[in-house]
Coordinates of C-alpha atoms in Angstrom, one line a residue:
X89 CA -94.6 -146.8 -17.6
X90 CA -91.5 -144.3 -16.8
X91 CA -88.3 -145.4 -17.8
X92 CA -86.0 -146.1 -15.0
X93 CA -83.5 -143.7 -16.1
X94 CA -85.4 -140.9 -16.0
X95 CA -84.7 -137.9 -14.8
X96 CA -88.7 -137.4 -13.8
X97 CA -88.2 -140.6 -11.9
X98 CA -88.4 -138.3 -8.2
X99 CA -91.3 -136.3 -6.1
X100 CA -92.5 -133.1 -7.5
X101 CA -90.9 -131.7 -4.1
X102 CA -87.5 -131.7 -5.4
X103 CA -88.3 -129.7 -8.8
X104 CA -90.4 -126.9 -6.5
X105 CA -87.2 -126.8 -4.3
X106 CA -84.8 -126.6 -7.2
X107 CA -87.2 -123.2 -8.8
X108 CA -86.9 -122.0 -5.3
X109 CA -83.0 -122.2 -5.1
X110 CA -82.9 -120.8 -8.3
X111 CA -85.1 -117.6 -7.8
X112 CA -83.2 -117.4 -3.9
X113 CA -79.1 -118.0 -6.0
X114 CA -78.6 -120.6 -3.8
X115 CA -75.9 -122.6 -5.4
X116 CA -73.2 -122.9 -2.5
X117 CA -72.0 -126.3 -1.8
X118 CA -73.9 -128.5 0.6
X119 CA -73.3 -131.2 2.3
X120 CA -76.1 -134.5 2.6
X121 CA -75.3 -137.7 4.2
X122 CA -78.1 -141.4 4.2
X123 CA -78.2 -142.8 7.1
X124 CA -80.4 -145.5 9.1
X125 CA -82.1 -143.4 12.0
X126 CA -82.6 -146.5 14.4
X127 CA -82.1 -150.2 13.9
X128 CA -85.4 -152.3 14.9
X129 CA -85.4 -155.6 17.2
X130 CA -85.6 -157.8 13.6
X131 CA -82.2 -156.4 12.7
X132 CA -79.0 -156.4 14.6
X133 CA -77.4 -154.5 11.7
X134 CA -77.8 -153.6 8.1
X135 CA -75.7 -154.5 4.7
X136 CA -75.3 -151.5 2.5
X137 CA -76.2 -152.0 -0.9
X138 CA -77.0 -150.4 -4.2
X139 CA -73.9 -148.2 -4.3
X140 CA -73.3 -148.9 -7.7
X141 CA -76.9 -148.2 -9.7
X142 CA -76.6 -144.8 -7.6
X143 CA -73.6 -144.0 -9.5
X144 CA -74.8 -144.9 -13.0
X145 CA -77.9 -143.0 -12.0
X146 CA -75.4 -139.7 -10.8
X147 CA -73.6 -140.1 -14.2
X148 CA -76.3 -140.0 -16.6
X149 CA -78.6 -137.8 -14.7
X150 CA -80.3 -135.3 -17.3
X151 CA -83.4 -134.2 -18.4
X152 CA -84.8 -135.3 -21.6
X153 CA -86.3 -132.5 -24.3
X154 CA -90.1 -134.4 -23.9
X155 CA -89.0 -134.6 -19.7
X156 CA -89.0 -130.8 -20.3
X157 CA -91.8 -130.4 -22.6
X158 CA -94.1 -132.0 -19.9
X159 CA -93.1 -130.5 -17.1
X160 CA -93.8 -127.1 -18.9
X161 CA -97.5 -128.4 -19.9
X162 CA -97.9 -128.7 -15.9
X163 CA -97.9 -125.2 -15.5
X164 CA -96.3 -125.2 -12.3
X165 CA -92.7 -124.0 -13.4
X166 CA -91.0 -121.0 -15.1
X167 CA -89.9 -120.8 -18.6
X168 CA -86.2 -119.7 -17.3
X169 CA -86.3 -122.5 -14.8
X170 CA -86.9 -125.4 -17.4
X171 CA -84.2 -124.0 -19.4
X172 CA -81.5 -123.9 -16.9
X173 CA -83.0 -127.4 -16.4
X174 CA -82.1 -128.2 -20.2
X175 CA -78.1 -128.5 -18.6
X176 CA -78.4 -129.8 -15.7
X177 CA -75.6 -132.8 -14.6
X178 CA -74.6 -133.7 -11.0
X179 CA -71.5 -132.6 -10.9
X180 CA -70.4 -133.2 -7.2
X181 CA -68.5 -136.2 -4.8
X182 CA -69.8 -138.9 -3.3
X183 CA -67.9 -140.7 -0.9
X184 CA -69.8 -143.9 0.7
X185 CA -69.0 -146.8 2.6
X186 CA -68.3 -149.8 -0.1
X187 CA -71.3 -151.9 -0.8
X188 CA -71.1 -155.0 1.4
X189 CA -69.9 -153.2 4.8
X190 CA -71.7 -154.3 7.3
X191 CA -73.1 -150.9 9.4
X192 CA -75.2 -149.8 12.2
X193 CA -77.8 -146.6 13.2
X194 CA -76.3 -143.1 12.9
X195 CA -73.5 -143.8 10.7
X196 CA -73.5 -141.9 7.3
X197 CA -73.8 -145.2 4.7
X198 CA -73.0 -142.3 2.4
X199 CA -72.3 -138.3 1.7
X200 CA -72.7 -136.3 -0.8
X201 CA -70.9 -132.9 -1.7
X202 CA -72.8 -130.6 -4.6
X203 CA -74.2 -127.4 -5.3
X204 CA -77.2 -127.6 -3.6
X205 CA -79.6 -127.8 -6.3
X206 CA -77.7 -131.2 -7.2
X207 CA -77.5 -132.6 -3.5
X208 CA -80.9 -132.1 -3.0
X209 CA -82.9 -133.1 -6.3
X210 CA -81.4 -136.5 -6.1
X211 CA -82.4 -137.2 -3.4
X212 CA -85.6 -139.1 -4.3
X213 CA -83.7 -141.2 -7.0
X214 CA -81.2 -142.1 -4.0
X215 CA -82.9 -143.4 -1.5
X216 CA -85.1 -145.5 -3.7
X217 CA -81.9 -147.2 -5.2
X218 CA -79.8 -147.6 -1.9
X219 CA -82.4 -148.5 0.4
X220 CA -84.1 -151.4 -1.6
X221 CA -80.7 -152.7 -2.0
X222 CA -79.4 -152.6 1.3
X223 CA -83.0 -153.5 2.9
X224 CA -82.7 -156.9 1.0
X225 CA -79.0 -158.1 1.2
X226 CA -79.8 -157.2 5.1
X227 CA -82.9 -159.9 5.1
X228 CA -81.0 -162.2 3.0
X229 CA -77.6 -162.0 5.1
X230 CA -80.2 -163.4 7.5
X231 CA -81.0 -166.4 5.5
X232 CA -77.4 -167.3 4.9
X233 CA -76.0 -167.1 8.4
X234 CA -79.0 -169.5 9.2
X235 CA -78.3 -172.0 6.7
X236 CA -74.2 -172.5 6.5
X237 CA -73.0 -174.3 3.5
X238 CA -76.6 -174.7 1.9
X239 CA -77.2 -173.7 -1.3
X240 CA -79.9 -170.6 -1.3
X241 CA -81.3 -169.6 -4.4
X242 CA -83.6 -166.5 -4.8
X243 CA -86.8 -167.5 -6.2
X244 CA -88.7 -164.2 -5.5
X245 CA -88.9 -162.3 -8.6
X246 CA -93.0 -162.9 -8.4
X247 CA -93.7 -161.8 -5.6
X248 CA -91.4 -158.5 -6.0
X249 CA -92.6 -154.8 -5.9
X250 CA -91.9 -154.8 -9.8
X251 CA -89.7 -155.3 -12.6
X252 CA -86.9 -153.5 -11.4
X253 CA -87.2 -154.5 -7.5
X254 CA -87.0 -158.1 -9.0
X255 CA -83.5 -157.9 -10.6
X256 CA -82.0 -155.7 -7.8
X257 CA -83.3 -158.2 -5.3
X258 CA -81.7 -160.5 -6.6
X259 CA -78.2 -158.9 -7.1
X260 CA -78.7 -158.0 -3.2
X261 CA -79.4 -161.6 -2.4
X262 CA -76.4 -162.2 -4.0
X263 CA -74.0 -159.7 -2.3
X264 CA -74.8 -161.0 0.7
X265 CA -73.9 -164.5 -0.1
X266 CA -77.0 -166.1 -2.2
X267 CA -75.8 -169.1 -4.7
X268 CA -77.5 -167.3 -7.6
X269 CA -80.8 -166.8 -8.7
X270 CA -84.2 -168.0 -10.9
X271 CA -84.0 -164.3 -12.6
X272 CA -82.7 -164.1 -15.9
X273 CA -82.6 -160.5 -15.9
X274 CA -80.0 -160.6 -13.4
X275 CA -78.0 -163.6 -14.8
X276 CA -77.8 -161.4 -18.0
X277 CA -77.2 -157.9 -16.3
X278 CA -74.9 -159.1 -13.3
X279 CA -73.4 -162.3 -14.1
X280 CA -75.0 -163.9 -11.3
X281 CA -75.4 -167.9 -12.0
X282 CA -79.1 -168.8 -12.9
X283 CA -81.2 -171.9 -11.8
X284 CA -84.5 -173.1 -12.4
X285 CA -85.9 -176.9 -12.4
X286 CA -90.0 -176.8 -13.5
X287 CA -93.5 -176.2 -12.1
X288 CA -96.1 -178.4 -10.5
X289 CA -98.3 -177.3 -14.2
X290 CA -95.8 -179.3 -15.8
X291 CA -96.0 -182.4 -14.2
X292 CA -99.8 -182.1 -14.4
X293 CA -99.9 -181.1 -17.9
X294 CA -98.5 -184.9 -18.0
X295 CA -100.0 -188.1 -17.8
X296 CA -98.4 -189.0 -15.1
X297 CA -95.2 -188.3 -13.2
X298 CA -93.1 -190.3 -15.2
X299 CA -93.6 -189.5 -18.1
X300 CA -93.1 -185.6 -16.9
X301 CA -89.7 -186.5 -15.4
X302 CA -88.2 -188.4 -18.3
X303 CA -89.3 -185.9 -20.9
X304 CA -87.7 -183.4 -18.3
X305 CA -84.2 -184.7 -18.1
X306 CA -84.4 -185.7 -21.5
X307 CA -84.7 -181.7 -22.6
X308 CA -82.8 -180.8 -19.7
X309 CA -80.1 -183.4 -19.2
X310 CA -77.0 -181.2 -17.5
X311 CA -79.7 -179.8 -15.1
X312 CA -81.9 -182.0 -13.8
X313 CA -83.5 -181.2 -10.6
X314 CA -87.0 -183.2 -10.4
X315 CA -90.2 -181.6 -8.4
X316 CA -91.9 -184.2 -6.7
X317 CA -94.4 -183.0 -4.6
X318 CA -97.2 -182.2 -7.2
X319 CA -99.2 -185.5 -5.6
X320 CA -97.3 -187.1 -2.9
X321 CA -93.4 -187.0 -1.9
X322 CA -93.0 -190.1 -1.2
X323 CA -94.3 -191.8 -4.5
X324 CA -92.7 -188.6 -6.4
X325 CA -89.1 -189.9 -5.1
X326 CA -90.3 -193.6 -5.7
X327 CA -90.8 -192.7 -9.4
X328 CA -87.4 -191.2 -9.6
X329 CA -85.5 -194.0 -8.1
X330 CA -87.7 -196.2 -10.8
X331 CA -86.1 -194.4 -13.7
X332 CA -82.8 -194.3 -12.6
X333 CA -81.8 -197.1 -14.7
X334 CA -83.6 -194.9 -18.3
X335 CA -81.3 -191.8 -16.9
X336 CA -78.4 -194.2 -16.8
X337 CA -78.8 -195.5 -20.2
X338 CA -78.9 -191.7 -21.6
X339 CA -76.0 -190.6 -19.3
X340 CA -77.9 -188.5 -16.9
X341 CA -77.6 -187.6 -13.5
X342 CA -80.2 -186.1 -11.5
X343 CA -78.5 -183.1 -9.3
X344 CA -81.2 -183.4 -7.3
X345 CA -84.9 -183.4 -6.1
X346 CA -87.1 -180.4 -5.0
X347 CA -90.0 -180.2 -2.2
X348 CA -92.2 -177.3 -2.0
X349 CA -94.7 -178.3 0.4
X350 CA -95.7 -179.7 3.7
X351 CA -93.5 -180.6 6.7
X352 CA -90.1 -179.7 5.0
X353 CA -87.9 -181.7 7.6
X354 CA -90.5 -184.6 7.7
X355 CA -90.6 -184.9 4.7
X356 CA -86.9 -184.5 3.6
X357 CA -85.9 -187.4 6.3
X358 CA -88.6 -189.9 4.0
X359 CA -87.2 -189.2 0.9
X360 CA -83.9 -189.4 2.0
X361 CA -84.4 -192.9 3.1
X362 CA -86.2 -193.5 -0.7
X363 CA -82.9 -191.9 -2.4
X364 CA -80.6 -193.8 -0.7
X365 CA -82.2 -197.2 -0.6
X366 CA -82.6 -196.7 -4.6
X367 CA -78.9 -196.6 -5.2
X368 CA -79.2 -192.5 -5.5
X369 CA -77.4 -191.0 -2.0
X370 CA -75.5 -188.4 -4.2
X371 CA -79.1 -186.8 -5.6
X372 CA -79.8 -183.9 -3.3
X373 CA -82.6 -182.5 -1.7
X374 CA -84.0 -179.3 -2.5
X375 CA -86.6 -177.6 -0.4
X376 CA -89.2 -174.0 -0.8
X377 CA -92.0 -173.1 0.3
X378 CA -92.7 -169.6 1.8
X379 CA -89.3 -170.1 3.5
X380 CA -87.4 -167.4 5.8
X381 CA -84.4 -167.3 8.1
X382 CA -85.7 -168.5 11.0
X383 CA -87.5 -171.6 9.2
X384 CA -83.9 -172.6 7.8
X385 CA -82.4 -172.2 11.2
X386 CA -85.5 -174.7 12.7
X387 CA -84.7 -176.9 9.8
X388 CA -80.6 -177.0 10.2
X389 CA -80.8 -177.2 13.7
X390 CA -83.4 -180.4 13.2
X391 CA -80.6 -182.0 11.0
X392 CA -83.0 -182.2 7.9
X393 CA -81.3 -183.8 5.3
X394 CA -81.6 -180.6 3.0
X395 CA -78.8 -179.5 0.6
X396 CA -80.3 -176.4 -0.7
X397 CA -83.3 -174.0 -0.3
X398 CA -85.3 -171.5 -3.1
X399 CA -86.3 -168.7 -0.6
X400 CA -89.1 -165.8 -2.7
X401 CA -90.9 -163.8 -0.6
X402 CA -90.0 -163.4 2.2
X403 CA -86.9 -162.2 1.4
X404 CA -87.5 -159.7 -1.8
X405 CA -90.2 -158.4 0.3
X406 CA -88.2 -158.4 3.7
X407 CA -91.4 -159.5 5.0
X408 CA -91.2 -159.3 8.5
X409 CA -89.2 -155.8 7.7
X410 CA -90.9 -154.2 4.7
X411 CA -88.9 -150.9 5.2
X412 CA -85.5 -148.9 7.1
X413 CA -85.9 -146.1 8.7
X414 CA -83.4 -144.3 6.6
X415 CA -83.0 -140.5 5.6
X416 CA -81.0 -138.3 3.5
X417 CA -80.1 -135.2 5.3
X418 CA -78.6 -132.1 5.0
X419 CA -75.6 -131.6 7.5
X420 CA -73.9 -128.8 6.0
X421 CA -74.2 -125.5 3.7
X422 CA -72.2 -122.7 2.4
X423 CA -69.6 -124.1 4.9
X424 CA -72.1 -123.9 8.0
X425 CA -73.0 -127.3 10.0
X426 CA -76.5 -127.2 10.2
X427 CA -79.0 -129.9 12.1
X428 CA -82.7 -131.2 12.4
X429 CA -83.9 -130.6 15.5
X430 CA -87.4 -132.4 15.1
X431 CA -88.8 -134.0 17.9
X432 CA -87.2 -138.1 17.4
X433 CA -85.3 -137.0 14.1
X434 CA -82.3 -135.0 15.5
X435 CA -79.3 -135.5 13.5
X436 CA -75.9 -134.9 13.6
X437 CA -74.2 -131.8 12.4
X438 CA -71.5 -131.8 9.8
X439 CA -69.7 -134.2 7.3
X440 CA -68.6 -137.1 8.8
X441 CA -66.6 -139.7 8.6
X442 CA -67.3 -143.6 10.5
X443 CA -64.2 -145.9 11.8
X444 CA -64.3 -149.2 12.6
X445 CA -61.8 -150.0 15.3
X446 CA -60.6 -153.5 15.3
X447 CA -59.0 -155.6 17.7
X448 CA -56.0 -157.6 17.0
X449 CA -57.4 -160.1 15.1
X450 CA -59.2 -157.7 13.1
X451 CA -62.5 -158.7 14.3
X452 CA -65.1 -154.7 14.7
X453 CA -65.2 -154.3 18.3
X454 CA -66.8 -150.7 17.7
X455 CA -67.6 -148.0 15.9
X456 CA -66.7 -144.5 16.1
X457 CA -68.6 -141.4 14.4
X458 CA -66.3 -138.7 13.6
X459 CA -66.6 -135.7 11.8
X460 CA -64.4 -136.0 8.3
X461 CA -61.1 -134.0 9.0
X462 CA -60.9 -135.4 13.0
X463 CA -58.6 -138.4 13.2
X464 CA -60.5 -141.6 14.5
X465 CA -59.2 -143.7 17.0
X466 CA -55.6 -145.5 17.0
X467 CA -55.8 -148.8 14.2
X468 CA -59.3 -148.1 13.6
X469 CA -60.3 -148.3 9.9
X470 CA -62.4 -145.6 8.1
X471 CA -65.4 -146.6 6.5
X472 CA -66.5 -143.7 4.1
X473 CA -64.3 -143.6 0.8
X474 CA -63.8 -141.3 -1.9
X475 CA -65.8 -142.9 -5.4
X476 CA -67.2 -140.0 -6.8
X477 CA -65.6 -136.7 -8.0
X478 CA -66.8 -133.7 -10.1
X479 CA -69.3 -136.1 -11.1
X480 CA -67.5 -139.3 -12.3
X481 CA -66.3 -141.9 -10.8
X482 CA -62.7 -142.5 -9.7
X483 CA -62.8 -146.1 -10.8
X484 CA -64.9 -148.6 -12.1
X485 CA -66.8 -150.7 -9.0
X486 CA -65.5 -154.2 -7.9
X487 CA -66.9 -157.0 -9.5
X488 CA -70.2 -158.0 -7.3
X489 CA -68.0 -161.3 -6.8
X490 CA -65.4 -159.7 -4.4
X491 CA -67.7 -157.6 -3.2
X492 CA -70.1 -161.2 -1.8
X493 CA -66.3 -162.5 -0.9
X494 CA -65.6 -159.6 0.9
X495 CA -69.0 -159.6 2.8
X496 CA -68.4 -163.3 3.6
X497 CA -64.9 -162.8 5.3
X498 CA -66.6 -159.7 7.0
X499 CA -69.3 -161.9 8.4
X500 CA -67.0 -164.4 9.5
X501 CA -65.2 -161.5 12.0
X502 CA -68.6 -160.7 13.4
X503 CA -68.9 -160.9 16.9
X504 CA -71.4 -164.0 18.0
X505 CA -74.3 -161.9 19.0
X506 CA -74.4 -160.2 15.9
X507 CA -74.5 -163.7 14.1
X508 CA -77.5 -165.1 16.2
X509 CA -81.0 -164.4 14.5
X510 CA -82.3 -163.5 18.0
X511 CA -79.9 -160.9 18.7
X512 CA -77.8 -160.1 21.5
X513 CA -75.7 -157.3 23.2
X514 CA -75.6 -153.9 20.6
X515 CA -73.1 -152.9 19.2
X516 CA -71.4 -150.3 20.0
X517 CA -71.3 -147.2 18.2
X518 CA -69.8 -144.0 19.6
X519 CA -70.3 -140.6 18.9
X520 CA -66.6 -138.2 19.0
X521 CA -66.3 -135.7 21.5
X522 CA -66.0 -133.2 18.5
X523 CA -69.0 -134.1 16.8
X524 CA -70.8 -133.7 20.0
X525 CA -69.1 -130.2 20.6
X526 CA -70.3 -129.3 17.2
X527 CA -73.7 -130.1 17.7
X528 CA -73.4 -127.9 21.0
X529 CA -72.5 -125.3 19.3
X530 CA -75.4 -125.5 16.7
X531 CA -77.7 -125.7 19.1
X532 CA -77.2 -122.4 21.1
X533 CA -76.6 -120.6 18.0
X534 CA -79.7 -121.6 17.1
X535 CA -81.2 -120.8 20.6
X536 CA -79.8 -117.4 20.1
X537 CA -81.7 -116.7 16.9

């Protein structure tokens, strides 16, 4: 399997483009911008995401001596182009809008400055990064404004488009406001806090329930979370309450019970009643199943006694959502604007730059779309910030933690329709008068051959 990191890691397409640049000397600086085209009804907005990985990626982008050594047994490249190939770094800026903004369609998430060979051949690389990332902290931003104050914990590392997709998932889930996560990888990688109780095999693998829950807390005593669902609920939280005075006698609390199947809110209501009745009102209630936002909204607005959910796959597969309709353009080169004209993919000429004008509360009221050097509207805040230059960063990236805190206040400012799972009035995102001039004027040149 390729390693992650390299530099083959793209389509063929950028590597025929790159031999064609080189035999045309085209090495002026272009400009390239990712965007989401169009936001579908399922989304009222997206989080971006996966800001930093791009930039580790940017900053130790090269190819390897074996990377070279294939690509010369495919026959499909010249000698001198694998040996220019030998030095090539992306040297360029990036300027992007910090992970955690909340944006819309038509705003640049992101540009990049290069020579052209750079700007385009990672573009591939890119898009795979940023638009996993952003794609899942926009489904799980979902989950969380559905279920204030509960504790959500990703549990989709199985059901994720592999190993990689797994531990970015999770740090996605956790930008946008996830408790932590069941995948180690990315408790170890990103310091985000790890749970994990036990399976339904482990019960079985039991005698019986009892047994299987003492020898649990007993291994696991600071963490014990109890599944008791593997034969009924009800005499799973009967067993519990039964051993509360052995827990006792070897200091241990359980945190908490989990349910992973049947009615959720049914059954959270009966075993609330058993808890409570048995002395054991401060064990929570966990709950999973094939959950996604707008089961947790059903379940919160039912008043199901549930503390916490474990939400997999339909979030680290954005199920109902499986992709964005995002691209990676080219807006400008050797210092001309240039712009697709193809039929529903028209874009907007130029670099750019997006502000967010505020009202005086600081809650967005708007966007406006801007080309870089125009100055945006009075009090309105630009979004696209320098973090790239000459290819290495201008700082190291905020912790992930400020970046979730950051998301949270953000959220908070939103207007209501934005908050609502079924949506509401769009937001508004305008396009300036001299970006629209701009793109005028690209067109009739074009017209005019």
């Amino acid at each position: 399997m390729s390693d992650a990191g390299s530099a083959l890691l793209t389509d063929l397409y950028q590597l025929t483009m790159l031999q064609g640049y080189q035999r045309g000397g085209m090495r002026d600086t272009a400009v390239f911008e990712l965007f989401v085209r169009r936001l579908p009804q399922q989304r009222q907005f997206v989080v971006a995401a996966g800001l930093a990985q791009l930039l580790d990626y940017l900053e130790q982008l090269h190819f390897g001596g074996d990377e070279l050594e294939w690509l010369a047994s495919t026959g499909r490249f010249d000698r001198g182009f694998l040996d220019q190939l030998a030095s090539f770094r992306f040297t360029g800026d990036v300027d992007a809008m910090p992970e955690g903004t909340v944006c819309f369609a038509d705003e640049p998430l992101l540009r990049v400055t290069a020579a052209l060979p750079e700007a385009q051949f990672i573009e591939s690389r890119l898009i795979n990064l940023v638009h996993l990332q952003t794609l899942i902290a926009s489904k799980a931003v979902r989950c969380v404004l559905a279920a204030p104050g509960r504790q959500l914990v990703d549990f989709g590392m199985r059901r994720a488009h592999g190993a990689e997709a797994a531990t970015l998932a999770a740090r996605a889930a956790y930008l946008a406001g996830f408790t932590g996560t069941a995948t180690l990888s990315a408790g170890r990688e990103f310091g985000i806090p790890v749970f994990g109780t036990m399976a339904h095999s482990f019960v079985q693998a039991h005698a019986d329930e009892r047994t299987a829950f003492l020898d649990f807390a007993l291994s696991q005593p600071d963490n014990v979370v109890l599944l008791i669902d593997t034969y009924d609920v009800e005499q799973g939280a009967r067993e519990v309450v039964g051993l509360a005075g052995e827990f006792a006698r070897h200091g241990i609390r359980v945190k908490a019970v989990r349910i992973d199947s049947g009615d959720l809110r049914d059954g959270a209501r009966r075993v609330r009643a058993i808890l409570d009745a048995g002395g054991m009102s401060d064990t929570g209630i966990f709950c999973s199943g094939n959950l996604d936002e707008y089961q947790l909204a059903r379940l919160v607005a039912a008043g199901a006694p549930i503390d916490g959910y474990g939400i997999g796959t339909h979030m680290t597969t954005s199920h109902d959502l499986p992709s964005l309709d995002c691209a990676y353009k080219l807006q400008e080169y050797a210092g001309q604007p240039r712009r697709k004209l193809s039929s529903g993919k028209v874009t907007w000429p130029g670099r750019k730059q997006v502000w967010r004008r505020l009202d005086a509360a600081g809650r967005p009221r708007g966007d406006t779309v801007t080309l870089a050097d125009a100055a945006g509207p009075p009090g309105a805040v630009p979004l696209l910030q320098p973090v790239m230059r000459a290819g290495k960063r201008l700082a190291p990236g905020p912790p992930l933690a400020q970046l979730r805190a950051a998301l949270q206040e953000a959220l908070g400012l939103l207007p209501d329709e934005l908050r609502r799972l079924g949506g509401g009035a769009a937001y508004p995102v305008e396009i300036g008068a001299e970006l629209r001039s701009l793109a005028d004027e690209v067109d009739r040149r074009h017209a005019a051959g």
